[in-house]
PDB file of C-alpha atoms in Angstrom:
ATOM      1  CA  MET A 806     -88.331  78.427  37.828  1.00 50.00           C
ATOM      2  CA  SER A 807     -90.286  75.150  38.764  1.00 55.00           C
ATOM      3  CA  ARG A 808     -93.569  75.078  39.943  1.00 52.00           C
ATOM      4  CA  MET A 809     -94.706  72.167  42.378  1.00 52.00           C
ATOM      5  CA  ALA A 810     -98.070  70.299  41.073  1.00 50.00           C
ATOM      6  CA  PRO A 811    -101.130  71.500  43.560  1.00 49.00           C
ATOM      7  CA  GLU A 812    -102.677  68.596  42.369  1.00 44.00           C
ATOM      8  CA  ALA A 813     -99.769  66.080  43.419  1.00 49.00           C
ATOM      9  CA  ALA A 814    -100.688  63.595  46.024  1.00 50.00           C
ATOM     10  CA  SER A 815     -97.420  63.700  47.848  1.00 63.00           C
ATOM     11  CA  PRO A 816     -96.327  66.672  50.437  1.00 80.00           C
ATOM     12  CA  LEU A 817     -94.898  69.723  48.935  1.00 86.00           C
ATOM     13  CA  TYR A 818     -91.564  68.744  50.917  1.00 85.00           C
ATOM     14  CA  LEU A 819     -91.295  65.438  49.539  1.00 85.00           C
ATOM     15  CA  GLN A 820     -91.805  66.804  45.848  1.00 85.00           C
ATOM     16  CA  VAL A 821     -88.778  69.005  46.784  1.00 89.00           C
ATOM     17  CA  LYS A 822     -86.837  65.956  48.092  1.00 86.00           C
ATOM     18  CA  ARG A 823     -87.503  63.916  45.383  1.00 85.00           C
ATOM     19  CA  ASP A 824     -86.210  66.890  43.028  1.00 86.00           C
ATOM     20  CA  LEU A 825     -82.760  66.791  44.540  1.00 88.00           C
ATOM     21  CA  ARG A 826     -82.434  63.109  44.515  1.00 83.00           C
ATOM     22  CA  GLU A 827     -83.072  63.281  40.765  1.00 82.00           C
ATOM     23  CA  LYS A 828     -80.585  65.711  40.690  1.00 83.00           C
ATOM     24  CA  MET A 829     -78.154  63.330  42.325  1.00 79.00           C
ATOM     25  CA  PHE A 830     -78.986  60.124  40.316  1.00 73.00           C
ATOM     26  CA  SER A 831     -78.519  61.772  36.930  1.00 76.00           C
ATOM     27  CA  GLY A 832     -75.056  63.592  38.246  1.00 77.00           C
ATOM     28  CA  GLU A 833     -76.266  66.955  37.996  1.00 84.00           C
ATOM     29  CA  LEU A 834     -75.305  66.998  41.910  1.00 84.00           C
ATOM     30  CA  ASN A 835     -72.333  65.516  42.947  1.00 81.00           C
ATOM     31  CA  PRO A 836     -70.800  64.326  46.333  1.00 79.00           C
ATOM     32  CA  GLY A 837     -69.429  67.599  47.895  1.00 82.00           C
ATOM     33  CA  ASP A 838     -71.664  69.839  45.816  1.00 87.00           C
ATOM     34  CA  ARG A 839     -73.367  72.775  48.017  1.00 89.00           C
ATOM     35  CA  VAL A 840     -77.604  72.250  47.494  1.00 90.00           C
ATOM     36  CA  PRO A 841     -79.526  75.534  47.328  1.00 91.00           C
ATOM     37  CA  SER A 842     -80.435  77.232  50.215  1.00 91.00           C
ATOM     38  CA  GLU A 843     -83.931  77.407  51.791  1.00 90.00           C
ATOM     39  CA  ARG A 844     -84.530  80.596  50.235  1.00 91.00           C
ATOM     40  CA  GLU A 845     -83.441  79.356  46.931  1.00 91.00           C
ATOM     41  CA  LEU A 846     -85.530  76.443  47.063  1.00 91.00           C
ATOM     42  CA  ALA A 847     -88.424  78.463  48.242  1.00 91.00           C
ATOM     43  CA  GLU A 848     -88.181  80.975  45.037  1.00 90.00           C
ATOM     44  CA  ARG A 849     -87.495  78.058  42.863  1.00 88.00           C
ATOM     45  CA  PHE A 850     -90.222  75.973  43.800  1.00 88.00           C
ATOM     46  CA  GLN A 851     -92.856  78.571  44.951  1.00 90.00           C
ATOM     47  CA  VAL A 852     -93.174  76.864  48.360  1.00 90.00           C
ATOM     48  CA  SER A 853     -92.954  78.242  51.958  1.00 91.00           C
ATOM     49  CA  ARG A 854     -89.317  78.272  53.207  1.00 91.00           C
ATOM     50  CA  MET A 855     -90.431  76.064  56.048  1.00 91.00           C
ATOM     51  CA  THR A 856     -91.471  73.593  53.333  1.00 91.00           C
ATOM     52  CA  ALA A 857     -87.902  74.033  51.815  1.00 90.00           C
ATOM     53  CA  ARG A 858     -86.324  73.704  55.909  1.00 90.00           C
ATOM     54  CA  HIS A 859     -88.316  70.315  56.288  1.00 88.00           C
ATOM     55  CA  ALA A 860     -87.051  68.825  53.211  1.00 89.00           C
ATOM     56  CA  LEU A 861     -83.710  69.781  53.962  1.00 90.00           C
ATOM     57  CA  ARG A 862     -83.594  68.598  57.187  1.00 86.00           C
ATOM     58  CA  GLU A 863     -84.944  65.516  56.257  1.00 83.00           C
ATOM     59  CA  MET A 864     -82.179  64.854  53.661  1.00 82.00           C
ATOM     60  CA  GLU A 865     -79.917  65.673  56.706  1.00 81.00           C
ATOM     61  CA  ALA A 866     -81.363  63.310  59.065  1.00 72.00           C
ATOM     62  CA  GLU A 867     -81.046  60.238  56.471  1.00 67.00           C
ATOM     63  CA  GLY A 868     -77.292  61.142  55.877  1.00 70.00           C
ATOM     64  CA  THR A 869     -77.987  62.122  52.101  1.00 76.00           C
ATOM     65  CA  LEU A 870     -76.825  66.006  53.274  1.00 83.00           C
ATOM     66  CA  THR A 871     -74.575  67.340  55.523  1.00 81.00           C
ATOM     67  CA  ARG A 872     -75.105  70.664  57.045  1.00 82.00           C
ATOM     68  CA  VAL A 873     -71.741  73.094  57.693  1.00 83.00           C
ATOM     69  CA  GLN A 874     -72.708  75.893  59.999  1.00 78.00           C
ATOM     70  CA  GLY A 875     -72.283  79.226  58.244  1.00 81.00           C
ATOM     71  CA  SER A 876     -71.613  77.456  54.559  1.00 84.00           C
ATOM     72  CA  GLY A 877     -75.036  75.540  53.804  1.00 87.00           C
ATOM     73  CA  SER A 878     -75.811  72.007  53.172  1.00 88.00           C
ATOM     74  CA  PHE A 879     -73.781  69.584  50.446  1.00 86.00           C
ATOM     75  CA  ILE A 880     -74.011  66.465  49.111  1.00 83.00           C
ATOM     76  CA  SER A 881     -72.817  63.894  51.426  1.00 76.00           C
ATOM     77  CA  GLN A 882     -70.010  61.651  50.575  1.00 69.00           C
ATOM     78  CA  PRO A 883     -70.856  57.679  49.943  1.00 62.00           C
ATOM     79  CA  LYS A 884     -70.776  55.937  53.203  1.00 56.00           C
ATOM     80  CA  LEU A 885     -68.162  53.086  53.518  1.00 50.00           C
ATOM     81  CA  ILE A 886     -70.184  50.331  54.715  1.00 49.00           C
ATOM     82  CA  GLU A 887     -68.539  47.298  56.590  1.00 50.00           C
ATOM     83  CA  ASN A 888     -70.088  43.847  57.076  1.00 50.00           C
ATOM     84  CA  VAL A 889     -70.103  42.857  60.425  1.00 50.00           C
ATOM     85  CA  VAL A 890     -70.321  39.289  60.099  1.00 51.00           C
ATOM     86  CA  GLU A 891     -66.806  38.623  58.852  1.00 58.00           C
ATOM     87  CA  LEU A 892     -63.809  39.585  60.758  1.00 63.00           C
ATOM     88  CA  ALA A 893     -61.312  41.514  58.958  1.00 66.00           C
ATOM     89  CA  SER A 894     -58.673  44.277  59.235  1.00 70.00           C
ATOM     90  CA  PHE A 895     -59.298  47.820  58.260  1.00 75.00           C
ATOM     91  CA  THR A 896     -56.298  47.270  55.800  1.00 78.00           C
ATOM     92  CA  GLU A 897     -58.449  44.407  54.216  1.00 74.00           C
ATOM     93  CA  ASP A 898     -61.718  45.887  54.240  1.00 73.00           C
ATOM     94  CA  MET A 899     -60.476  48.982  52.342  1.00 75.00           C
ATOM     95  CA  GLU A 900     -58.465  46.912  49.809  1.00 79.00           C
ATOM     96  CA  ARG A 901     -61.127  44.768  48.869  1.00 76.00           C
ATOM     97  CA  ARG A 902     -63.429  48.274  48.057  1.00 70.00           C
ATOM     98  CA  GLY A 903     -60.206  49.500  45.880  1.00 78.00           C
ATOM     99  CA  LEU A 904     -59.128  51.787  48.248  1.00 79.00           C
ATOM    100  CA  THR A 905     -55.980  52.381  49.588  1.00 85.00           C
ATOM    101  CA  PRO A 906     -55.210  51.982  53.247  1.00 83.00           C
ATOM    102  CA  SER A 907     -52.827  53.674  55.280  1.00 88.00           C
ATOM    103  CA  ALA A 908     -52.033  54.513  58.791  1.00 90.00           C
ATOM    104  CA  ARG A 909     -50.260  57.288  60.916  1.00 93.00           C
ATOM    105  CA  LEU A 910     -48.624  55.817  64.142  1.00 94.00           C
ATOM    106  CA  LEU A 911     -49.481  58.126  66.772  1.00 94.00           C
ATOM    107  CA  ASN A 912     -47.922  56.078  69.488  1.00 93.00           C
ATOM    108  CA  ALA A 913     -46.825  52.901  70.441  1.00 94.00           C
ATOM    109  CA  SER A 914     -45.771  51.879  73.850  1.00 95.00           C
ATOM    110  CA  LEU A 915     -45.691  49.137  76.705  1.00 95.00           C
ATOM    111  CA  GLN A 916     -48.560  50.114  79.292  1.00 94.00           C
ATOM    112  CA  LYS A 917     -49.825  48.538  82.581  1.00 95.00           C
ATOM    113  CA  PRO A 918     -53.466  48.196  81.525  1.00 93.00           C
ATOM    114  CA  ASP A 919     -56.184  49.554  83.664  1.00 92.00           C
ATOM    115  CA  GLU A 920     -58.770  47.345  84.836  1.00 91.00           C
ATOM    116  CA  VAL A 921     -61.312  47.457  81.867  1.00 90.00           C
ATOM    117  CA  VAL A 922     -58.597  46.186  79.889  1.00 92.00           C
ATOM    118  CA  ARG A 923     -57.211  43.800  82.068  1.00 91.00           C
ATOM    119  CA  GLY A 924     -60.084  42.395  82.806  1.00 92.00           C
ATOM    120  CA  VAL A 925     -61.168  41.529  79.113  1.00 91.00           C
ATOM    121  CA  LEU A 926     -57.810  40.388  78.209  1.00 94.00           C
ATOM    122  CA  HIS A 927     -57.866  38.266  81.160  1.00 92.00           C
ATOM    123  CA  LEU A 928     -54.409  39.269  82.380  1.00 93.00           C
ATOM    124  CA  ASN A 929     -52.693  39.412  86.099  1.00 93.00           C
ATOM    125  CA  ALA A 930     -51.831  42.306  87.773  1.00 90.00           C
ATOM    126  CA  ARG A 931     -47.928  41.889  86.502  1.00 93.00           C
ATOM    127  CA  GLN A 932     -48.626  41.858  82.645  1.00 95.00           C
ATOM    128  CA  GLN A 933     -48.476  44.162  80.678  1.00 96.00           C
ATOM    129  CA  VAL A 934     -49.989  45.232  76.881  1.00 97.00           C
ATOM    130  CA  TRP A 935     -48.572  46.775  73.887  1.00 96.00           C
ATOM    131  CA  GLN A 936     -50.790  50.227  73.504  1.00 97.00           C
ATOM    132  CA  VAL A 937     -50.674  51.287  69.668  1.00 96.00           C
ATOM    133  CA  ASN A 938     -52.581  54.596  68.634  1.00 96.00           C
ATOM    134  CA  ARG A 939     -52.970  55.122  65.130  1.00 95.00           C
ATOM    135  CA  LEU A 940     -55.360  57.316  62.945  1.00 94.00           C
ATOM    136  CA  ARG A 941     -56.552  55.231  59.961  1.00 90.00           C
ATOM    137  CA  PHE A 942     -56.895  56.905  56.084  1.00 90.00           C
ATOM    138  CA  ALA A 943     -58.775  55.450  53.359  1.00 85.00           C
ATOM    139  CA  ASP A 944     -57.299  57.019  50.001  1.00 86.00           C
ATOM    140  CA  GLY A 945     -55.763  59.511  51.967  1.00 88.00           C
ATOM    141  CA  VAL A 946     -59.132  60.501  53.806  1.00 85.00           C
ATOM    142  CA  PRO A 947     -59.120  60.324  57.966  1.00 89.00           C
ATOM    143  CA  MET A 948     -61.725  57.682  58.492  1.00 86.00           C
ATOM    144  CA  ALA A 949     -60.751  56.427  62.190  1.00 89.00           C
ATOM    145  CA  LEU A 950     -58.839  57.084  65.460  1.00 93.00           C
ATOM    146  CA  GLU A 951     -57.729  53.399  66.794  1.00 94.00           C
ATOM    147  CA  THR A 952     -56.222  52.472  69.830  1.00 95.00           C
ATOM    148  CA  MET A 953     -55.321  49.033  70.386  1.00 96.00           C
ATOM    149  CA  PHE A 954     -54.398  46.865  73.472  1.00 97.00           C
ATOM    150  CA  LEU A 955     -52.431  43.477  72.595  1.00 97.00           C
ATOM    151  CA  VAL A 956     -51.171  41.005  74.916  1.00 96.00           C
ATOM    152  CA  ALA A 957     -47.168  41.747  75.676  1.00 96.00           C
ATOM    153  CA  ASP A 958     -46.481  38.310  76.225  1.00 94.00           C
ATOM    154  CA  GLN A 959     -47.700  37.121  73.225  1.00 94.00           C
ATOM    155  CA  PHE A 960     -45.947  39.798  70.973  1.00 95.00           C
ATOM    156  CA  PRO A 961     -42.912  40.481  72.518  1.00 94.00           C
ATOM    157  CA  THR A 962     -40.827  42.460  69.871  1.00 94.00           C
ATOM    158  CA  LEU A 963     -44.239  44.087  68.689  1.00 94.00           C
ATOM    159  CA  GLY A 964     -42.595  47.655  69.342  1.00 92.00           C
ATOM    160  CA  GLU A 965     -39.786  46.835  66.719  1.00 92.00           C
ATOM    161  CA  GLN A 966     -42.288  46.056  63.700  1.00 93.00           C
ATOM    162  CA  ASP A 967     -43.791  48.281  61.090  1.00 92.00           C
ATOM    163  CA  LEU A 968     -46.938  49.112  62.754  1.00 92.00           C
ATOM    164  CA  SER A 969     -48.170  51.177  59.440  1.00 87.00           C
ATOM    165  CA  GLY A 970     -50.255  48.432  57.824  1.00 87.00           C
ATOM    166  CA  SER A 971     -52.489  45.701  58.646  1.00 89.00           C
ATOM    167  CA  ILE A 972     -51.275  44.334  62.033  1.00 91.00           C
ATOM    168  CA  TYR A 973     -53.620  41.556  61.795  1.00 91.00           C
ATOM    169  CA  ARG A 974     -51.303  40.214  58.978  1.00 90.00           C
ATOM    170  CA  LEU A 975     -48.418  41.064  61.051  1.00 93.00           C
ATOM    171  CA  LEU A 976     -49.084  39.029  63.657  1.00 94.00           C
ATOM    172  CA  GLU A 977     -49.950  35.971  61.048  1.00 93.00           C
ATOM    173  CA  GLU A 978     -46.836  36.212  59.870  1.00 93.00           C
ATOM    174  CA  ILE A 979     -44.447  37.050  62.618  1.00 94.00           C
ATOM    175  CA  TYR A 980     -45.918  35.243  65.248  1.00 95.00           C
ATOM    176  CA  ALA A 981     -48.055  32.552  63.714  1.00 95.00           C
ATOM    177  CA  LEU A 982     -51.051  33.767  65.220  1.00 93.00           C
ATOM    178  CA  LYS A 983     -54.516  31.994  64.396  1.00 93.00           C
ATOM    179  CA  ILE A 984     -57.158  34.252  64.934  1.00 91.00           C
ATOM    180  CA  GLY A 985     -60.357  32.794  65.871  1.00 89.00           C
ATOM    181  CA  ASP A 986     -63.484  35.331  66.373  1.00 87.00           C
ATOM    182  CA  ALA A 987     -64.522  38.624  67.842  1.00 86.00           C
ATOM    183  CA  THR A 988     -67.216  40.349  69.922  1.00 86.00           C
ATOM    184  CA  GLN A 989     -68.037  43.528  68.941  1.00 83.00           C
ATOM    185  CA  THR A 990     -69.972  46.522  69.810  1.00 85.00           C
ATOM    186  CA  ILE A 991     -70.708  49.743  68.124  1.00 84.00           C
ATOM    187  CA  GLU A 992     -72.350  52.814  69.587  1.00 85.00           C
ATOM    188  CA  ALA A 993     -72.761  56.506  68.219  1.00 84.00           C
ATOM    189  CA  VAL A 994     -70.869  59.241  70.191  1.00 85.00           C
ATOM    190  CA  PHE A 995     -70.137  63.315  69.817  1.00 82.00           C
ATOM    191  CA  PRO A 996     -66.519  63.788  69.278  1.00 81.00           C
ATOM    192  CA  SER A 997     -64.273  66.334  71.393  1.00 86.00           C
ATOM    193  CA  ALA A 998     -62.786  69.002  69.173  1.00 85.00           C
ATOM    194  CA  MET A 999     -59.389  67.432  69.066  1.00 88.00           C
ATOM    195  CA  GLU A1000     -61.360  64.062  67.682  1.00 87.00           C
ATOM    196  CA  THR A1001     -62.946  66.311  65.158  1.00 85.00           C
ATOM    197  CA  GLN A1002     -59.969  68.146  64.074  1.00 87.00           C
ATOM    198  CA  MET A1003     -57.772  64.733  63.673  1.00 90.00           C
ATOM    199  CA  LEU A1004     -60.475  63.147  61.714  1.00 88.00           C
ATOM    200  CA  CYS A1005     -61.423  66.369  59.605  1.00 86.00           C
ATOM    201  CA  ALA A1006     -65.097  65.618  60.353  1.00 82.00           C
ATOM    202  CA  PRO A1007     -67.747  68.552  59.934  1.00 78.00           C
ATOM    203  CA  PRO A1008     -68.795  70.026  63.443  1.00 74.00           C
ATOM    204  CA  GLN A1009     -71.479  68.435  65.203  1.00 73.00           C
ATOM    205  CA  THR A1010     -70.603  65.392  63.381  1.00 77.00           C
ATOM    206  CA  ALA A1011     -71.533  62.304  65.474  1.00 80.00           C
ATOM    207  CA  LEU A1012     -68.697  59.432  65.509  1.00 86.00           C
ATOM    208  CA  LEU A1013     -69.613  55.728  65.860  1.00 85.00           C
ATOM    209  CA  ARG A1014     -67.422  54.170  68.635  1.00 88.00           C
ATOM    210  CA  LEU A1015     -66.467  50.643  68.177  1.00 87.00           C
ATOM    211  CA  LYS A1016     -65.374  48.194  70.873  1.00 90.00           C
ATOM    212  CA  LYS A1017     -63.863  44.985  69.889  1.00 89.00           C
ATOM    213  CA  LEU A1018     -62.374  41.613  71.710  1.00 91.00           C
ATOM    214  CA  THR A1019     -60.557  39.355  69.242  1.00 92.00           C
ATOM    215  CA  ARG A1020     -59.372  35.847  70.041  1.00 91.00           C
ATOM    216  CA  THR A1021     -57.233  33.178  68.820  1.00 92.00           C
ATOM    217  CA  GLN A1022     -58.612  29.788  67.553  1.00 90.00           C
ATOM    218  CA  ALA A1023     -57.851  28.122  70.745  1.00 90.00           C
ATOM    219  CA  GLY A1024     -60.354  31.250  72.309  1.00 90.00           C
ATOM    220  CA  ARG A1025     -57.530  33.314  74.033  1.00 91.00           C
ATOM    221  CA  PRO A1026     -58.442  36.897  74.195  1.00 93.00           C
ATOM    222  CA  PHE A1027     -55.159  38.641  72.572  1.00 95.00           C
ATOM    223  CA  GLU A1028     -56.196  42.337  71.351  1.00 95.00           C
ATOM    224  CA  PHE A1029     -58.798  45.045  72.660  1.00 94.00           C
ATOM    225  CA  VAL A1030     -59.979  47.632  70.291  1.00 94.00           C
ATOM    226  CA  THR A1031     -61.601  51.327  70.845  1.00 92.00           C
ATOM    227  CA  ALA A1032     -61.824  53.116  67.564  1.00 91.00           C
ATOM    228  CA  LEU A1033     -63.789  56.433  66.529  1.00 91.00           C
ATOM    229  CA  TYR A1034     -65.296  56.160  63.052  1.00 87.00           C
ATOM    230  CA  ARG A1035     -66.743  58.881  60.978  1.00 83.00           C
ATOM    231  CA  GLY A1036     -70.280  58.399  61.205  1.00 77.00           C
ATOM    232  CA  ASP A1037     -70.509  60.708  57.802  1.00 75.00           C
ATOM    233  CA  ARG A1038     -68.409  58.180  56.083  1.00 71.00           C
ATOM    234  CA  TYR A1039     -68.595  55.122  57.524  1.00 68.00           C
ATOM    235  CA  ALA A1040     -71.403  52.444  58.384  1.00 65.00           C
ATOM    236  CA  PHE A1041     -71.468  48.897  59.629  1.00 63.00           C
ATOM    237  CA  GLU A1042     -73.697  46.180  57.988  1.00 63.00           C
ATOM    238  CA  ALA A1043     -74.829  42.990  59.794  1.00 58.00           C
ATOM    239  CA  THR A1044     -76.884  40.228  58.217  1.00 57.00           C
ATOM    240  CA  LEU A1045     -79.417  38.500  60.523  1.00 53.00           C
ATOM    241  CA  SER A1046     -81.047  35.473  60.432  1.00 54.00           C
ATOM    242  CA  ARG A1047     -84.375  34.575  62.614  1.00 62.00           C
ATOM    243  CA  THR A1048     -84.219  30.805  64.065  1.00 55.00           C
ATOM    244  CA  GLN A1049     -87.403  29.264  64.811  1.00 51.00           C
ATOM    245  CA  ALA A1050     -87.789  29.467  68.766  1.00 47.00           C
ATOM    246  CA  SER A1051     -88.849  25.885  70.020  1.00 45.00           C
ATOM    247  CA  VAL A1052     -91.957  25.613  72.011  1.00 45.00           C
ATOM    248  CA  THR A1053     -92.335  23.585  74.935  1.00 46.00           C
ATOM    249  CA  ARG A1054     -95.821  22.211  75.156  1.00 49.00           C
ATOM    250  CA  CYS A1055     -97.115  20.555  78.182  1.00 51.00           C
ATOM    251  CA  PRO A1056     -98.927  17.201  77.909  1.00 51.00           C
ATOM    252  CA  PRO A1057    -102.884  16.825  78.190  1.00 51.00           C
ATOM    253  CA  SER A1058    -103.801  16.092  81.624  1.00 46.00           C
TER     254      SER A1058
END
């Protein structure tokens, strides 16, 4: 049995958190391991269950723990972090991490785009897109549900190609595409039951919804993607810099 030091300056719940973190760093607790319950922590550290609950809830909010309804709290798997400054495909991103990327093709078909897709890709009412739906994996673990819209005029034989790997590489090798830049937005959303099931995500796990418009080096849009990433396994990182704003000063009168 452990006892929190009454003379310690930090609140008791922070001392409980510190103890759990030390066990994580030492390897006593590893990703996927169940942590003691509120009752077990309260008994071990001679604190109230409210104090133990506060410690667990903070660690869940920080992403250190994942709560599974009816089963308890577990050490979260480390998140994969993507640098959003560099434009890379999912396959390239996973390969750089030493993980094995793969995809399950759910659909690939010619479609008449809706107004949103037609607008962002600068298409007229007669033009079509290839709609490609895939479930993306890293080392066999589901990571993302992806829907791609690619301008059919630019890639007329796309439906005949192997779409289980990096589509960026395919476009560069088969169609000599020169990829330029992309505009991307990310927001947190709650999944449907089907999305949770397909991604094998714990109940009530928030997802990260990515929308990306990609252009050629000549500035022509060729791809619009919407993707749902597991919020408990994936994070996005950006490097930001502050530029000195110019100040216009009025001349003395």
